[in-house]
């Protein structure tokens, strides 16, 4: 019987010939992930399990990214706990800030730690990012992750698949972020609840890996369990440059059952802005009206990759950030940081009057390095604009692509790059 | 098991960022986390919530971040149960894994008013609004989850399973 990409991967990992949506399965996991916020809880639960060790020290990844460099003593203590656990268990994939570190969902693909066809679970909701590689990856809680660290297995319900097809020519300054914001605006924040989103069509075929990561990253913002892309030459080229580790490529059957198929003509899509306080509250930037801003943040696991930084530099190059605006740019990982440095992007940012931070989640979750005060407004390339997400309960977050964020930094209000 | 408590009513899409804001995640202590529980949505919650109180909410409760600190801080605040029209996937798993009872019941979630005395019989999924006398029936848990709940959460459940496989105690 025909199966979707998600079903094929899950069936193979459950040792079954066939699975259908709704089936409860127990699957083998290829990689288990946690960060400096979720790992401490997971480590506690892991210790309660009283097992001799990890199921496989090559298949557990711990990344210090949320509150690093530690924002306070409590955060430092959490980081320390994670570091000593990694040391004690001889973890092969432990990422301290610095050398190869950065935000987990930027680091793991970049370091070749997650591969096509794998099942990945992480104690972070944006673990769905690796669907861009044709992996089935999903976020869970710390307890699930603790159990997977011990057993290498996880139970889950096979999700239905909904398919999104993108056709037509992209308008200038429209990219992956706009497509995913538009899609979430269309189906709503629970439009894909418990389901797997599968992205395809000619626009996706032509899209680079960075864009695919951006889109897969936000699948959870529509309530989805995973957001998947078919593996093609773009994927294989990306992966082979980073690792020699073997992997299996699965292809969904074209006649597999989908709960819903949605087709978009992208030529009608403008750069999008998600207004407070939901990612689905989207408008074309031309209809944003006059919204003055206090802060711009370009970075995060959604838009902190090298293509995003290049886009921001194209807009900021030779221009000046508005004197009333804090513009914060944080490369997603050390590799993107070094590349940006080599290409002169960092210099462009600093010359334009932006602040450049060390790879970290930073302001994305209101943790540090750009927390919003009462009534402050931020346009951000991140993925969530919930109440209080980046700071004060009365602050506001607007989500957009890096070019729109950069243009807004220059004009001091939400603006399209075309206005410059 | 019977739970009784006063209803706190919230709307749709109550996300884990408002249940416990990111700025307070430098601890994993439930009591410490509970001091900030839902503070951005209702500043009176932390000071007025009573042990046993029940949260009644709309669609997609617990959406957003996967932080297990969310069910943990609800438990720390004394919340005995969450009734909602629907739950976000990760929150649902986390709550079950930690032993925080949650019930999906759109009718009850719509009808119950803030402040009403609510009674929940977990074994049957029956919800009673003591102020109006109305009763509601929540969706039953899948059998698999019931096993986890009965074991007291995912960790004890897994320990039991591993012991059964290894044939040894710990
Ligand atoms: S960048 Fe933001 S969304 Fe991504 S992992 Fe960090 S806190 Fe989460």
XYZ file of C-alpha atoms in Angstrom, chain A residues 83-326:
244
model
C 28.639 19.839 30.550
C 29.475 17.411 33.335
C 26.855 14.952 32.104
C 28.348 15.146 28.596
C 31.816 14.554 29.986
C 30.783 11.730 32.285
C 29.041 9.853 29.463
C 31.673 10.593 26.812
C 29.171 12.221 24.465
C 30.337 12.369 20.861
C 28.090 15.328 20.055
C 28.405 17.927 22.750
C 28.429 21.548 21.600
C 29.765 24.253 23.836
C 29.353 27.807 22.599
C 32.362 28.779 20.482
C 34.265 26.521 18.084
C 31.420 24.660 16.364
C 28.619 25.630 18.703
C 25.558 27.781 18.287
C 21.833 27.144 18.098
C 21.039 23.427 18.158
C 18.928 23.441 14.979
C 21.606 25.264 13.035
C 24.489 23.260 14.505
C 23.237 19.698 14.061
C 22.601 19.846 10.286
C 25.773 21.902 9.790
C 27.877 19.308 11.628
C 26.297 16.399 9.761
C 24.793 15.017 12.972
C 21.286 14.575 11.531
C 20.757 12.939 8.159
C 18.043 12.081 5.642
C 15.750 9.203 6.509
C 16.538 9.356 10.221
C 14.168 9.604 13.153
C 15.286 12.404 15.445
C 13.649 13.502 18.648
C 14.655 16.514 20.651
C 13.589 18.244 23.821
C 12.870 21.372 21.831
C 9.816 22.042 19.719
C 11.844 23.259 16.724
C 13.477 19.862 16.341
C 11.119 19.672 13.359
C 13.769 21.732 11.488
C 15.579 18.587 10.263
C 12.557 17.649 8.171
C 14.299 19.861 5.619
C 16.796 16.997 5.193
C 14.060 14.431 4.667
C 14.303 13.179 8.244
C 11.347 12.555 10.542
C 12.216 14.808 13.421
C 9.970 16.084 16.138
C 10.019 17.897 19.443
C 9.112 16.202 22.683
C 9.510 16.906 26.360
C 12.449 16.214 28.614
C 10.953 13.009 30.015
C 10.439 11.503 26.564
C 13.978 12.471 25.718
C 15.327 10.955 28.939
C 13.666 7.651 28.134
C 14.982 7.737 24.560
C 18.484 8.495 25.878
C 18.252 5.294 27.892
C 16.452 3.005 25.465
C 16.990 4.436 21.967
C 13.284 3.968 21.397
C 10.196 6.112 21.493
C 6.466 5.543 21.085
C 4.428 7.732 18.830
C 1.274 7.919 16.838
C 1.728 7.921 13.072
C 0.501 11.326 11.907
C -1.622 12.055 8.869
C 0.204 13.955 6.163
C -0.936 17.217 4.615
C 0.791 18.381 1.478
C 1.662 21.923 0.408
C 2.596 22.647 -3.195
C 4.213 25.953 -4.186
C 4.167 27.038 -7.842
C 4.902 30.189 -9.826
C 7.648 32.821 -9.724
C 8.712 34.472 -6.469
C 8.414 38.256 -6.168
C 11.559 40.204 -5.237
C 12.475 39.934 -1.522
C 10.094 37.016 -1.036
C 11.650 33.846 0.357
C 11.143 30.770 2.468
C 10.103 32.768 5.558
C 7.317 34.458 3.626
C 6.053 31.173 2.219
C 5.844 29.555 5.629
C 4.291 32.635 7.285
C 1.771 32.815 4.449
C 0.974 29.113 4.870
C 0.502 29.431 8.636
C -1.636 32.514 8.028
C -3.718 30.406 5.709
C -4.215 27.281 7.844
C -3.854 28.777 11.346
C -1.767 27.867 14.395
C -3.586 24.582 14.797
C -4.127 24.012 11.073
C -1.804 21.020 11.087
C -2.358 19.841 14.674
C -0.890 16.317 15.196
C -0.108 16.100 11.442
C 2.987 16.007 9.255
C 3.333 18.802 6.714
C 5.046 17.903 3.459
C 6.362 20.738 1.309
C 6.853 20.373 -2.448
C 6.410 21.802 -5.917
C 8.714 23.644 -8.330
C 9.429 26.523 -5.938
C 10.637 24.076 -3.300
C 12.679 22.113 -5.835
C 14.566 25.308 -6.662
C 15.014 26.315 -3.012
C 18.382 25.976 -1.242
C 18.816 24.124 2.053
C 18.786 27.269 4.202
C 15.294 28.130 2.974
C 14.075 24.600 3.557
C 15.369 24.721 7.143
C 13.446 27.968 7.649
C 10.197 26.408 6.463
C 10.541 23.077 8.277
C 11.459 25.011 11.434
C 8.059 26.687 11.586
C 5.931 23.574 10.948
C 5.347 23.385 14.704
C 3.880 26.896 14.563
C 0.953 25.342 12.651
C 0.705 22.634 15.338
C 2.452 20.031 13.169
C 4.459 17.116 14.493
C 6.903 17.344 11.593
C 7.539 19.287 8.375
C 9.181 17.258 5.652
C 10.896 17.820 2.326
C 11.714 15.168 -0.283
C 15.408 14.346 -0.572
C 16.886 15.623 -3.838
C 20.292 16.627 -5.235
C 20.275 19.805 -3.155
C 19.892 17.715 0.015
C 22.467 15.127 -0.993
C 25.002 17.754 -1.950
C 24.528 19.497 1.431
C 24.882 16.286 3.405
C 27.864 14.856 1.505
C 29.858 18.018 2.108
C 29.431 17.516 5.819
C 29.658 13.830 6.654
C 30.592 10.423 5.329
C 28.141 8.693 7.665
C 25.763 6.370 5.763
C 22.038 7.066 5.565
C 18.948 5.783 3.786
C 16.857 7.894 1.456
C 13.117 7.259 1.517
C 10.702 8.538 -1.096
C 7.008 9.059 -0.470
C 4.696 7.326 -2.954
C 2.999 9.822 -5.269
C -0.370 8.089 -4.769
C -0.130 8.019 -0.958
C -3.178 9.229 0.961
C -3.009 12.798 2.276
C -5.519 14.394 4.605
C -5.304 17.619 2.619
C -3.468 19.068 -0.367
C -3.016 22.804 -0.609
C -1.642 24.593 -3.670
C -0.264 28.118 -3.690
C 0.631 30.413 -6.562
C 3.598 32.174 -5.000
C 3.583 35.003 -7.530
C 0.715 36.452 -5.476
C 2.685 36.360 -2.224
C 4.344 39.556 -0.929
C 6.844 39.666 1.936
C 4.787 38.746 4.998
C 4.678 40.154 8.510
C 3.073 38.243 11.397
C 1.526 40.755 13.778
C 1.263 40.170 17.538
C 0.507 37.763 19.114
C 0.291 34.738 16.831
C 2.465 33.542 13.939
C -0.759 33.092 11.951
C -1.694 36.766 12.248
C -0.030 37.595 8.940
C -0.345 40.506 6.530
C 1.521 41.501 3.386
C 4.143 44.080 4.362
C 2.440 46.678 2.130
C -0.551 46.505 4.461
C 1.412 46.810 7.683
C 0.558 50.498 8.080
C 2.815 52.759 10.131
C 4.295 50.612 12.902
C 7.304 52.225 14.565
C 9.814 49.870 16.139
C 12.355 49.921 18.970
C 14.320 46.794 18.185
C 15.246 44.584 15.253
C 16.500 41.054 15.748
C 18.032 39.072 12.908
C 19.026 35.548 13.891
C 17.585 32.371 15.517
C 17.124 28.808 14.311
C 14.629 30.129 11.767
C 16.747 32.788 10.040
C 20.265 32.791 11.473
C 22.001 30.981 8.595
C 24.503 32.376 6.146
C 21.923 33.103 3.393
C 19.892 35.066 5.922
C 22.939 37.092 6.929
C 23.774 37.758 3.282
C 20.252 38.998 2.686
C 20.443 41.316 5.682
C 23.825 42.618 4.502
C 22.442 43.336 1.043
C 19.890 45.638 2.608
C 22.093 47.170 5.318
C 25.181 47.642 3.125
C 26.055 51.333 2.788
C 23.034 52.373 4.856
C 22.513 53.334 8.492
C 20.292 51.857 11.183
C 17.803 54.449 12.445
C 19.248 56.268 15.465
C 16.245 55.257 17.633
C 16.510 51.548 16.896
C 18.485 48.718 18.537
